[in-house]
C-alpha cells in the first residue's frame, strides 16, 4: 500500500505542479478559483479510448462570467498536458473572440445534445453554425500542449484587475481550496459566501444595538460607531485597539448623548498601546511614532519632513504645538484621530 501511494504521488506530482502554477497565475490576476478533482476522465491512448477511470486535478473559475475549468492530466504527450472547458450560453459564445482558440486543437459542441460540432476552419462559419443551432448552451473544449498556451488563452479573457493579487485563501465547507479576489468573494464551486463575507449577529457592548460581526468578531456598530472587539470586555477601563477610548468611557459618553471621540489622554493611551497613531488638522496629516524608550516622535508636512520629539506622554501633553498653538488647546478641532 505504501508503495502504491508513493507511486501515485510520483505520477501526480507533475499534474499537481501545473495546477499550482495555474492557481498562482489566476491569483496574480485576481480571478476567484477553486482546486478540485475530476473523476470521470477516460483515458485515450493512441486512437483508442480505454475505460480506465482516474481522477485528475482541475481548477474551476470564471472567465467573463462563463464557467470555466482547466484540467491537468496525469497522462501527457508532447502536445498534450490537459485541456480547458468553457460553458458559455449562446449569447456569451457569440460575444467571445473565438480567434483566441485558433492556435489550439479545439472543439465547440452543444451542452445538451452534444451531437454536432459547430467549429469550422472559417470563424464566420462557426458563428453562423452557432447562431442557427437549437442548442442554448455550449462547451468549448481545447487541448493544450503547455502552460503558456493556457495562460495566454485565459489572459485574453480576463477582466483586468485593479489590485495586484488575490486577497484570501481558505478551505470552503464544500471541501475545495478557494482563492478569492476580495473579502466579498464566494466559493466558485458551491457558491457559499467566503468566511470573510459571512456576517453574524452581535450586540454592541456600548449601546446594545444589534449589529453584524465577521468570523473574527470584528465589525462596527452603525448606531454609536463602536468597533466590535472581543477583548474590550476584558479590559473595560483601558484603551485598546481597535477603539480609541475604553469601553467604560464609551458607555458613559453614549449615556450622555456625546460622540465617541477620544480626548488627548485617550489618544495617547491608544498610542502607548499600539505604537503608531495619527490625526488630521487643517488638511495636514500628523503621525506619532515611538522614539527610544518612552519618547514620542511627531512628524507632519507634505513630505513628513517636519519632526518634533517629546521625551514622554507628559512632555507631549505639555509641549506639543501646531502653528504656535498647544495641541491640548486645539484638540477639539483635530479630525480623524486613529491607528496607523
Ligand atoms: Zn464551496
Ligand atoms: Zn453601539
mmCIF file of C-alpha atoms and ligand atoms in Angstrom:
data_model
loop_
_atom_site.group_PDB
_atom_site.id
_atom_site.type_symbol
_atom_site.label_atom_id
_atom_site.label_comp_id
_atom_site.label_asym_id
_atom_site.label_seq_id
_atom_site.Cartn_x
_atom_site.Cartn_y
_atom_site.Cartn_z
ATOM 1 C CA UNK A 1 0.000 0.000 0.000
ATOM 2 C CA UNK A 2 2.782 2.372 0.990
ATOM 3 C CA UNK A 3 4.432 1.668 -2.329
ATOM 4 C CA UNK A 4 1.210 2.351 -4.219
ATOM 5 C CA UNK A 5 0.830 5.721 -2.534
ATOM 6 C CA UNK A 6 4.434 6.542 -3.313
ATOM 7 C CA UNK A 7 3.939 5.640 -6.956
ATOM 8 C CA UNK A 8 0.715 7.623 -7.172
ATOM 9 C CA UNK A 9 2.392 10.686 -5.667
ATOM 10 C CA UNK A 10 5.130 10.391 -8.248
ATOM 11 C CA UNK A 11 2.567 10.020 -11.030
ATOM 12 C CA UNK A 12 0.546 13.028 -9.881
ATOM 13 C CA UNK A 13 3.432 15.317 -8.908
ATOM 14 C CA UNK A 14 3.751 16.951 -12.297
ATOM 15 C CA UNK A 15 -0.017 17.472 -12.755
ATOM 16 C CA UNK A 16 -0.161 19.000 -9.267
ATOM 17 C CA UNK A 17 2.695 21.318 -10.036
ATOM 18 C CA UNK A 18 0.887 22.579 -13.130
ATOM 19 C CA UNK A 19 -2.340 23.017 -11.170
ATOM 20 C CA UNK A 20 -0.453 25.044 -8.535
ATOM 21 C CA UNK A 21 1.116 27.237 -11.212
ATOM 22 C CA UNK A 22 -2.299 27.769 -12.740
ATOM 23 C CA UNK A 23 -3.654 28.758 -9.315
ATOM 24 C CA UNK A 24 -0.787 31.233 -8.844
ATOM 25 C CA UNK A 25 -1.404 32.683 -12.287
ATOM 26 C CA UNK A 26 -5.103 33.195 -11.508
ATOM 27 C CA UNK A 27 -4.339 34.635 -8.048
ATOM 28 C CA UNK A 28 -1.965 37.148 -9.629
ATOM 29 C CA UNK A 29 -4.805 38.201 -11.894
ATOM 30 C CA UNK A 30 -7.328 38.256 -9.042
ATOM 31 C CA UNK A 31 -9.545 35.535 -10.519
ATOM 32 C CA UNK A 32 -11.571 33.659 -7.880
ATOM 33 C CA UNK A 33 -10.905 29.957 -8.303
ATOM 34 C CA UNK A 34 -11.149 26.578 -6.637
ATOM 35 C CA UNK A 35 -8.949 23.498 -6.739
ATOM 36 C CA UNK A 36 -10.802 20.270 -7.358
ATOM 37 C CA UNK A 37 -10.657 16.785 -8.861
ATOM 38 C CA UNK A 38 -12.480 15.418 -11.833
ATOM 39 C CA UNK A 39 -13.245 11.704 -11.627
ATOM 40 C CA UNK A 40 -14.940 10.870 -14.886
ATOM 41 C CA UNK A 41 -11.945 11.200 -17.112
ATOM 42 C CA UNK A 42 -11.421 8.395 -19.591
ATOM 43 C CA UNK A 43 -8.000 7.790 -20.943
ATOM 44 C CA UNK A 44 -7.282 7.848 -24.668
ATOM 45 C CA UNK A 45 -4.150 6.151 -25.797
ATOM 46 C CA UNK A 46 -3.399 6.484 -29.481
ATOM 47 C CA UNK A 47 -6.814 6.458 -31.123
ATOM 48 C CA UNK A 48 -8.293 4.111 -28.582
ATOM 49 C CA UNK A 49 -10.370 5.123 -25.575
ATOM 50 C CA UNK A 50 -9.982 2.765 -22.675
ATOM 51 C CA UNK A 51 -12.308 2.574 -19.723
ATOM 52 C CA UNK A 52 -9.718 3.227 -17.071
ATOM 53 C CA UNK A 53 -11.301 5.899 -14.906
ATOM 54 C CA UNK A 54 -8.882 8.026 -12.949
ATOM 55 C CA UNK A 55 -9.126 11.383 -11.215
ATOM 56 C CA UNK A 56 -7.255 14.408 -12.494
ATOM 57 C CA UNK A 57 -6.705 17.752 -10.794
ATOM 58 C CA UNK A 58 -8.623 20.720 -12.105
ATOM 59 C CA UNK A 59 -9.043 24.403 -11.402
ATOM 60 C CA UNK A 60 -12.509 25.954 -11.541
ATOM 61 C CA UNK A 61 -13.023 29.641 -12.227
ATOM 62 C CA UNK A 62 -14.986 32.074 -14.381
ATOM 63 C CA UNK A 63 -13.911 33.977 -17.486
ATOM 64 C CA UNK A 64 -16.158 36.887 -18.426
ATOM 65 C CA UNK A 65 -18.769 35.321 -16.177
ATOM 66 C CA UNK A 66 -18.540 31.977 -18.026
ATOM 67 C CA UNK A 67 -17.964 28.811 -16.013
ATOM 68 C CA UNK A 68 -14.503 27.526 -16.926
ATOM 69 C CA UNK A 69 -12.424 24.510 -15.911
ATOM 70 C CA UNK A 70 -8.830 23.661 -16.674
ATOM 71 C CA UNK A 71 -7.792 20.035 -16.278
ATOM 72 C CA UNK A 72 -4.248 18.812 -15.773
ATOM 73 C CA UNK A 73 -3.825 15.285 -16.964
ATOM 74 C CA UNK A 74 -1.569 12.641 -15.484
ATOM 75 C CA UNK A 75 -1.186 11.036 -18.853
ATOM 76 C CA UNK A 76 0.679 13.517 -21.028
ATOM 77 C CA UNK A 77 2.123 13.611 -24.523
ATOM 78 C CA UNK A 78 4.371 16.030 -26.295
ATOM 79 C CA UNK A 79 1.404 18.113 -27.475
ATOM 80 C CA UNK A 80 -0.965 17.429 -24.579
ATOM 81 C CA UNK A 81 -0.792 18.150 -20.836
ATOM 82 C CA UNK A 82 -4.510 18.719 -20.290
ATOM 83 C CA UNK A 83 -7.499 20.631 -21.534
ATOM 84 C CA UNK A 84 -9.735 23.574 -20.833
ATOM 85 C CA UNK A 85 -13.537 23.667 -20.939
ATOM 86 C CA UNK A 86 -15.757 26.733 -21.065
ATOM 87 C CA UNK A 87 -19.537 26.529 -20.708
ATOM 88 C CA UNK A 88 -20.987 29.639 -22.387
ATOM 89 C CA UNK A 89 -24.609 30.369 -23.273
ATOM 90 C CA UNK A 90 -25.430 31.171 -26.885
ATOM 91 C CA UNK A 91 -25.258 34.880 -26.185
ATOM 92 C CA UNK A 92 -21.942 34.517 -24.377
ATOM 93 C CA UNK A 93 -20.253 32.380 -27.012
ATOM 94 C CA UNK A 94 -21.314 34.773 -29.771
ATOM 95 C CA UNK A 95 -19.721 37.632 -27.864
ATOM 96 C CA UNK A 96 -16.409 35.802 -27.412
ATOM 97 C CA UNK A 97 -13.422 36.280 -29.677
ATOM 98 C CA UNK A 98 -13.022 32.654 -30.767
ATOM 99 C CA UNK A 99 -9.845 33.546 -32.640
ATOM 100 C CA UNK A 100 -8.180 33.131 -29.233
ATOM 101 C CA UNK A 101 -8.542 29.344 -29.651
ATOM 102 C CA UNK A 102 -7.345 29.265 -33.244
ATOM 103 C CA UNK A 103 -3.842 28.103 -32.342
ATOM 104 C CA UNK A 104 -5.176 25.210 -30.243
ATOM 105 C CA UNK A 105 -6.855 21.939 -31.095
ATOM 106 C CA UNK A 106 -10.400 22.914 -30.117
ATOM 107 C CA UNK A 107 -13.992 21.773 -30.429
ATOM 108 C CA UNK A 108 -17.278 23.569 -29.917
ATOM 109 C CA UNK A 109 -20.313 21.429 -29.234
ATOM 110 C CA UNK A 110 -23.760 21.728 -27.709
ATOM 111 C CA UNK A 111 -24.062 21.168 -23.983
ATOM 112 C CA UNK A 112 -27.353 19.279 -24.168
ATOM 113 C CA UNK A 113 -27.268 17.347 -27.420
ATOM 114 C CA UNK A 114 -23.512 17.021 -27.862
ATOM 115 C CA UNK A 115 -24.154 15.732 -31.364
ATOM 116 C CA UNK A 116 -22.885 18.411 -33.602
ATOM 117 C CA UNK A 117 -19.624 20.197 -33.821
ATOM 118 C CA UNK A 118 -20.008 23.853 -34.529
ATOM 119 C CA UNK A 119 -16.478 24.935 -35.209
ATOM 120 C CA UNK A 120 -15.089 25.173 -38.705
ATOM 121 C CA UNK A 121 -11.879 26.492 -40.204
ATOM 122 C CA UNK A 122 -13.764 29.672 -41.019
ATOM 123 C CA UNK A 123 -14.650 31.669 -37.907
ATOM 124 C CA UNK A 124 -17.615 33.381 -39.573
ATOM 125 C CA UNK A 125 -18.970 29.965 -40.456
ATOM 126 C CA UNK A 126 -18.506 28.877 -36.835
ATOM 127 C CA UNK A 127 -20.553 31.847 -35.616
ATOM 128 C CA UNK A 128 -23.205 31.086 -38.236
ATOM 129 C CA UNK A 129 -23.422 27.480 -37.110
ATOM 130 C CA UNK A 130 -23.843 28.568 -33.507
ATOM 131 C CA UNK A 131 -26.435 31.202 -34.333
ATOM 132 C CA UNK A 132 -28.585 28.689 -36.275
ATOM 133 C CA UNK A 133 -28.312 25.865 -33.760
ATOM 134 C CA UNK A 134 -31.069 24.719 -31.399
ATOM 135 C CA UNK A 135 -28.520 24.458 -28.590
ATOM 136 C CA UNK A 136 -28.702 27.195 -25.994
ATOM 137 C CA UNK A 137 -25.641 26.184 -24.016
ATOM 138 C CA UNK A 138 -22.286 25.216 -25.450
ATOM 139 C CA UNK A 139 -18.976 23.707 -24.499
ATOM 140 C CA UNK A 140 -15.699 24.985 -25.845
ATOM 141 C CA UNK A 141 -13.106 22.288 -25.394
ATOM 142 C CA UNK A 142 -9.424 22.740 -26.161
ATOM 143 C CA UNK A 143 -6.355 20.605 -25.584
ATOM 144 C CA UNK A 144 -3.215 22.393 -24.623
ATOM 145 C CA UNK A 145 0.400 21.460 -25.009
ATOM 146 C CA UNK A 146 1.894 23.562 -22.244
ATOM 147 C CA UNK A 147 1.017 26.028 -19.511
ATOM 148 C CA UNK A 148 1.966 29.097 -21.545
ATOM 149 C CA UNK A 149 -0.725 28.195 -24.050
ATOM 150 C CA UNK A 150 -3.447 28.104 -21.446
ATOM 151 C CA UNK A 151 -2.138 31.251 -19.714
ATOM 152 C CA UNK A 152 -2.331 33.131 -22.984
ATOM 153 C CA UNK A 153 -5.918 31.969 -23.670
ATOM 154 C CA UNK A 154 -7.052 32.844 -20.147
ATOM 155 C CA UNK A 155 -5.198 36.159 -20.231
ATOM 156 C CA UNK A 156 -7.197 37.295 -23.242
ATOM 157 C CA UNK A 157 -10.494 36.737 -21.429
ATOM 158 C CA UNK A 158 -9.544 38.083 -18.014
ATOM 159 C CA UNK A 159 -11.124 41.322 -16.945
ATOM 160 C CA UNK A 160 -8.005 43.137 -15.795
ATOM 161 C CA UNK A 161 -7.900 43.614 -12.032
ATOM 162 C CA UNK A 162 -7.294 46.908 -10.275
ATOM 163 C CA UNK A 163 -5.333 45.302 -7.486
ATOM 164 C CA UNK A 164 -2.227 43.184 -7.841
ATOM 165 C CA UNK A 165 -3.045 39.928 -6.043
ATOM 166 C CA UNK A 166 -5.909 37.876 -4.651
ATOM 167 C CA UNK A 167 -6.604 38.629 -1.028
ATOM 168 C CA UNK A 168 -7.533 35.372 0.602
ATOM 169 C CA UNK A 169 -7.193 31.595 0.538
ATOM 170 C CA UNK A 170 -9.361 29.278 2.556
ATOM 171 C CA UNK A 171 -10.905 25.844 2.582
ATOM 172 C CA UNK A 172 -14.607 26.041 1.805
ATOM 173 C CA UNK A 173 -17.093 23.915 3.721
ATOM 174 C CA UNK A 174 -17.694 22.036 0.445
ATOM 175 C CA UNK A 175 -14.108 20.801 0.693
ATOM 176 C CA UNK A 176 -12.459 22.860 -2.028
ATOM 177 C CA UNK A 177 -9.437 25.074 -1.673
ATOM 178 C CA UNK A 178 -10.512 28.538 -2.726
ATOM 179 C CA UNK A 179 -8.638 31.672 -3.691
ATOM 180 C CA UNK A 180 -10.694 34.835 -3.875
ATOM 181 C CA UNK A 181 -10.124 38.302 -5.162
ATOM 182 C CA UNK A 182 -11.856 40.267 -2.409
ATOM 183 C CA UNK A 183 -13.379 39.842 1.048
ATOM 184 C CA UNK A 184 -16.716 39.884 -0.745
ATOM 185 C CA UNK A 185 -15.890 36.733 -2.736
ATOM 186 C CA UNK A 186 -17.736 33.434 -2.738
ATOM 187 C CA UNK A 187 -16.830 29.824 -3.496
ATOM 188 C CA UNK A 188 -16.774 29.254 -7.296
ATOM 189 C CA UNK A 189 -17.901 25.642 -6.770
ATOM 190 C CA UNK A 190 -20.787 25.728 -4.273
ATOM 191 C CA UNK A 191 -21.474 29.452 -4.215
ATOM 192 C CA UNK A 192 -21.224 29.790 -0.434
ATOM 193 C CA UNK A 193 -20.037 33.189 0.789
ATOM 194 C CA UNK A 194 -16.431 33.301 1.919
ATOM 195 C CA UNK A 195 -15.921 33.307 5.704
ATOM 196 C CA UNK A 196 -14.770 36.912 5.340
ATOM 197 C CA UNK A 197 -18.083 37.933 3.837
ATOM 198 C CA UNK A 198 -20.297 35.918 6.170
ATOM 199 C CA UNK A 199 -21.715 38.000 8.982
ATOM 200 C CA UNK A 200 -23.101 37.057 12.362
ATOM 201 C CA UNK A 201 -25.409 38.949 14.682
ATOM 202 C CA UNK A 202 -23.853 40.630 17.682
ATOM 203 C CA UNK A 203 -24.890 43.136 20.304
ATOM 204 C CA UNK A 204 -22.933 46.364 20.612
ATOM 205 C CA UNK A 205 -21.288 46.494 24.039
ATOM 206 C CA UNK A 206 -21.780 50.235 24.219
ATOM 207 C CA UNK A 207 -25.343 50.921 23.064
ATOM 208 C CA UNK A 208 -26.804 47.380 22.928
ATOM 209 C CA UNK A 209 -27.889 47.788 19.291
ATOM 210 C CA UNK A 210 -27.880 44.573 17.262
ATOM 211 C CA UNK A 211 -25.119 44.776 14.635
ATOM 212 C CA UNK A 212 -23.069 42.430 12.462
ATOM 213 C CA UNK A 213 -19.664 40.911 13.068
ATOM 214 C CA UNK A 214 -17.413 38.700 10.933
ATOM 215 C CA UNK A 215 -15.937 35.328 11.860
ATOM 216 C CA UNK A 216 -13.200 37.026 13.902
ATOM 217 C CA UNK A 217 -15.677 39.057 15.933
ATOM 218 C CA UNK A 218 -14.870 42.274 14.058
ATOM 219 C CA UNK A 219 -17.487 44.733 12.922
ATOM 220 C CA UNK A 220 -18.750 48.206 13.566
ATOM 221 C CA UNK A 221 -21.861 49.438 15.331
ATOM 222 C CA UNK A 222 -23.838 51.573 12.907
ATOM 223 C CA UNK A 223 -25.613 53.293 15.780
ATOM 224 C CA UNK A 224 -22.815 54.580 18.020
ATOM 225 C CA UNK A 225 -19.682 53.892 15.943
ATOM 226 C CA UNK A 226 -18.069 51.486 18.428
ATOM 227 C CA UNK A 227 -15.791 48.932 16.771
ATOM 228 C CA UNK A 228 -16.726 45.439 17.955
ATOM 229 C CA UNK A 229 -13.852 43.726 19.662
ATOM 230 C CA UNK A 230 -13.853 40.572 21.733
ATOM 231 C CA UNK A 231 -11.168 41.802 24.132
ATOM 232 C CA UNK A 232 -12.871 45.075 25.081
ATOM 233 C CA UNK A 233 -14.987 43.364 27.716
ATOM 234 C CA UNK A 234 -11.890 42.023 29.490
ATOM 235 C CA UNK A 235 -10.171 45.406 29.814
ATOM 236 C CA UNK A 236 -13.081 47.743 30.280
ATOM 237 C CA UNK A 237 -11.259 50.776 31.528
ATOM 238 C CA UNK A 238 -8.276 50.617 29.168
ATOM 239 C CA UNK A 239 -7.918 51.996 25.655
ATOM 240 C CA UNK A 240 -7.166 49.029 23.399
ATOM 241 C CA UNK A 241 -7.045 48.550 19.632
ATOM 242 C CA UNK A 242 -9.199 48.924 17.535
ATOM 243 C CA UNK A 243 -11.088 51.526 19.601
ATOM 244 C CA UNK A 244 -9.660 54.834 20.740
ATOM 245 C CA UNK A 245 -11.499 55.022 24.033
ATOM 246 C CA UNK A 246 -12.119 52.500 26.778
ATOM 247 C CA UNK A 247 -15.385 50.572 26.901
ATOM 248 C CA UNK A 248 -16.400 52.174 30.192
ATOM 249 C CA UNK A 249 -15.810 55.671 28.867
ATOM 250 C CA UNK A 250 -17.651 54.854 25.630
ATOM 251 C CA UNK A 251 -20.688 53.736 27.652
ATOM 252 C CA UNK A 252 -20.558 56.932 29.714
ATOM 253 C CA UNK A 253 -20.288 59.157 26.609
ATOM 254 C CA UNK A 254 -23.153 57.286 24.982
ATOM 255 C CA UNK A 255 -25.362 57.761 28.038
ATOM 256 C CA UNK A 256 -24.559 61.474 27.942
ATOM 257 C CA UNK A 257 -25.516 61.571 24.246
ATOM 258 C CA UNK A 258 -21.983 62.519 23.210
ATOM 259 C CA UNK A 259 -19.858 61.323 20.290
ATOM 260 C CA UNK A 260 -17.350 58.565 20.956
ATOM 261 C CA UNK A 261 -14.393 60.824 20.315
ATOM 262 C CA UNK A 262 -11.116 60.333 22.182
ATOM 263 C CA UNK A 263 -9.657 63.197 24.176
ATOM 264 C CA UNK A 264 -5.921 63.797 24.071
ATOM 265 C CA UNK A 265 -5.353 61.445 27.025
ATOM 266 C CA UNK A 266 -7.281 58.626 25.311
ATOM 267 C CA UNK A 267 -5.411 59.252 22.093
ATOM 268 C CA UNK A 268 -2.049 58.965 23.841
ATOM 269 C CA UNK A 269 -3.158 55.843 25.689
ATOM 270 C CA UNK A 270 -4.044 54.361 22.283
ATOM 271 C CA UNK A 271 -0.588 55.383 21.090
ATOM 272 C CA UNK A 272 1.041 53.652 24.073
ATOM 273 C CA UNK A 273 -0.956 50.515 23.344
ATOM 274 C CA UNK A 274 -0.264 50.357 19.597
ATOM 275 C CA UNK A 275 2.821 52.466 18.892
ATOM 276 C CA UNK A 276 1.566 54.273 15.780
ATOM 277 C CA UNK A 277 -1.293 56.754 15.685
ATOM 278 C CA UNK A 278 -2.201 59.827 13.718
ATOM 279 C CA UNK A 279 -4.713 62.615 13.214
ATOM 280 C CA UNK A 280 -5.543 65.380 10.753
ATOM 281 C CA UNK A 281 -5.556 69.094 11.343
ATOM 282 C CA UNK A 282 -6.139 71.790 8.728
ATOM 283 C CA UNK A 283 -5.798 69.136 5.980
ATOM 284 C CA UNK A 284 -2.399 68.005 7.183
ATOM 285 C CA UNK A 285 -1.689 64.522 8.499
ATOM 286 C CA UNK A 286 0.213 64.252 11.798
ATOM 287 C CA UNK A 287 1.807 60.906 12.668
ATOM 288 C CA UNK A 288 3.083 59.705 16.043
ATOM 289 C CA UNK A 289 5.750 57.034 16.359
ATOM 290 C CA UNK A 290 7.711 55.618 19.265
ATOM 291 C CA UNK A 291 11.169 57.084 19.801
ATOM 292 C CA UNK A 292 13.585 55.498 22.253
ATOM 293 C CA UNK A 293 12.110 54.072 25.471
ATOM 294 C CA UNK A 294 9.190 56.376 26.257
ATOM 295 C CA UNK A 295 9.824 59.060 23.654
ATOM 296 C CA UNK A 296 7.351 60.184 21.000
ATOM 297 C CA UNK A 297 8.159 61.411 17.528
ATOM 298 C CA UNK A 298 5.544 63.512 15.741
ATOM 299 C CA UNK A 299 6.007 64.113 12.021
ATOM 300 C CA UNK A 300 3.931 66.096 9.525
ATOM 301 C CA UNK A 301 4.206 68.240 6.432
ATOM 302 C CA UNK A 302 3.748 67.318 2.776
ATOM 303 C CA UNK A 303 6.800 65.051 2.870
ATOM 304 C CA UNK A 304 6.691 64.195 6.583
ATOM 305 C CA UNK A 305 9.822 66.301 6.899
ATOM 306 C CA UNK A 306 8.676 68.361 9.865
ATOM 307 C CA UNK A 307 9.525 66.474 13.048
ATOM 308 C CA UNK A 308 9.247 67.137 16.768
ATOM 309 C CA UNK A 309 10.418 64.911 19.625
ATOM 310 C CA UNK A 310 8.995 64.508 23.116
ATOM 311 C CA UNK A 311 10.536 62.602 25.966
ATOM 312 C CA UNK A 312 7.272 61.055 27.160
ATOM 313 C CA UNK A 313 3.488 61.354 27.235
ATOM 314 C CA UNK A 314 3.540 64.175 29.859
ATOM 315 C CA UNK A 315 6.051 66.145 27.793
ATOM 316 C CA UNK A 316 3.812 65.705 24.745
ATOM 317 C CA UNK A 317 0.693 66.941 26.549
ATOM 318 C CA UNK A 318 2.555 69.960 27.952
ATOM 319 C CA UNK A 319 4.563 70.967 24.886
ATOM 320 C CA UNK A 320 3.211 69.588 21.583
ATOM 321 C CA UNK A 321 2.327 72.574 19.407
ATOM 322 C CA UNK A 322 0.896 73.169 15.940
ATOM 323 C CA UNK A 323 1.313 76.651 14.481
ATOM 324 C CA UNK A 324 2.159 78.135 17.897
ATOM 325 C CA UNK A 325 -0.939 76.667 19.490
ATOM 326 C CA UNK A 326 -0.772 73.922 22.049
ATOM 327 C CA UNK A 327 -2.261 70.708 20.723
ATOM 328 C CA UNK A 328 -4.114 70.283 24.049
ATOM 329 C CA UNK A 329 -5.957 73.579 23.356
ATOM 330 C CA UNK A 330 -6.978 72.753 19.808
ATOM 331 C CA UNK A 331 -7.637 69.012 20.244
ATOM 332 C CA UNK A 332 -11.382 69.505 19.685
ATOM 333 C CA UNK A 333 -10.658 70.723 16.149
ATOM 334 C CA UNK A 334 -8.483 67.729 15.284
ATOM 335 C CA UNK A 335 -10.039 65.290 12.778
ATOM 336 C CA UNK A 336 -9.930 61.525 12.233
ATOM 337 C CA UNK A 337 -7.699 60.511 15.119
ATOM 338 C CA UNK A 338 -6.827 56.859 14.656
ATOM 339 C CA UNK A 339 -4.351 53.997 14.459
ATOM 340 C CA UNK A 340 -1.946 53.966 11.542
HETATM 341 ZN ZN1 LIG B 1 -17.638 25.734 -1.666
HETATM 342 ZN ZN1 LIG B 2 -23.242 50.807 19.514
#
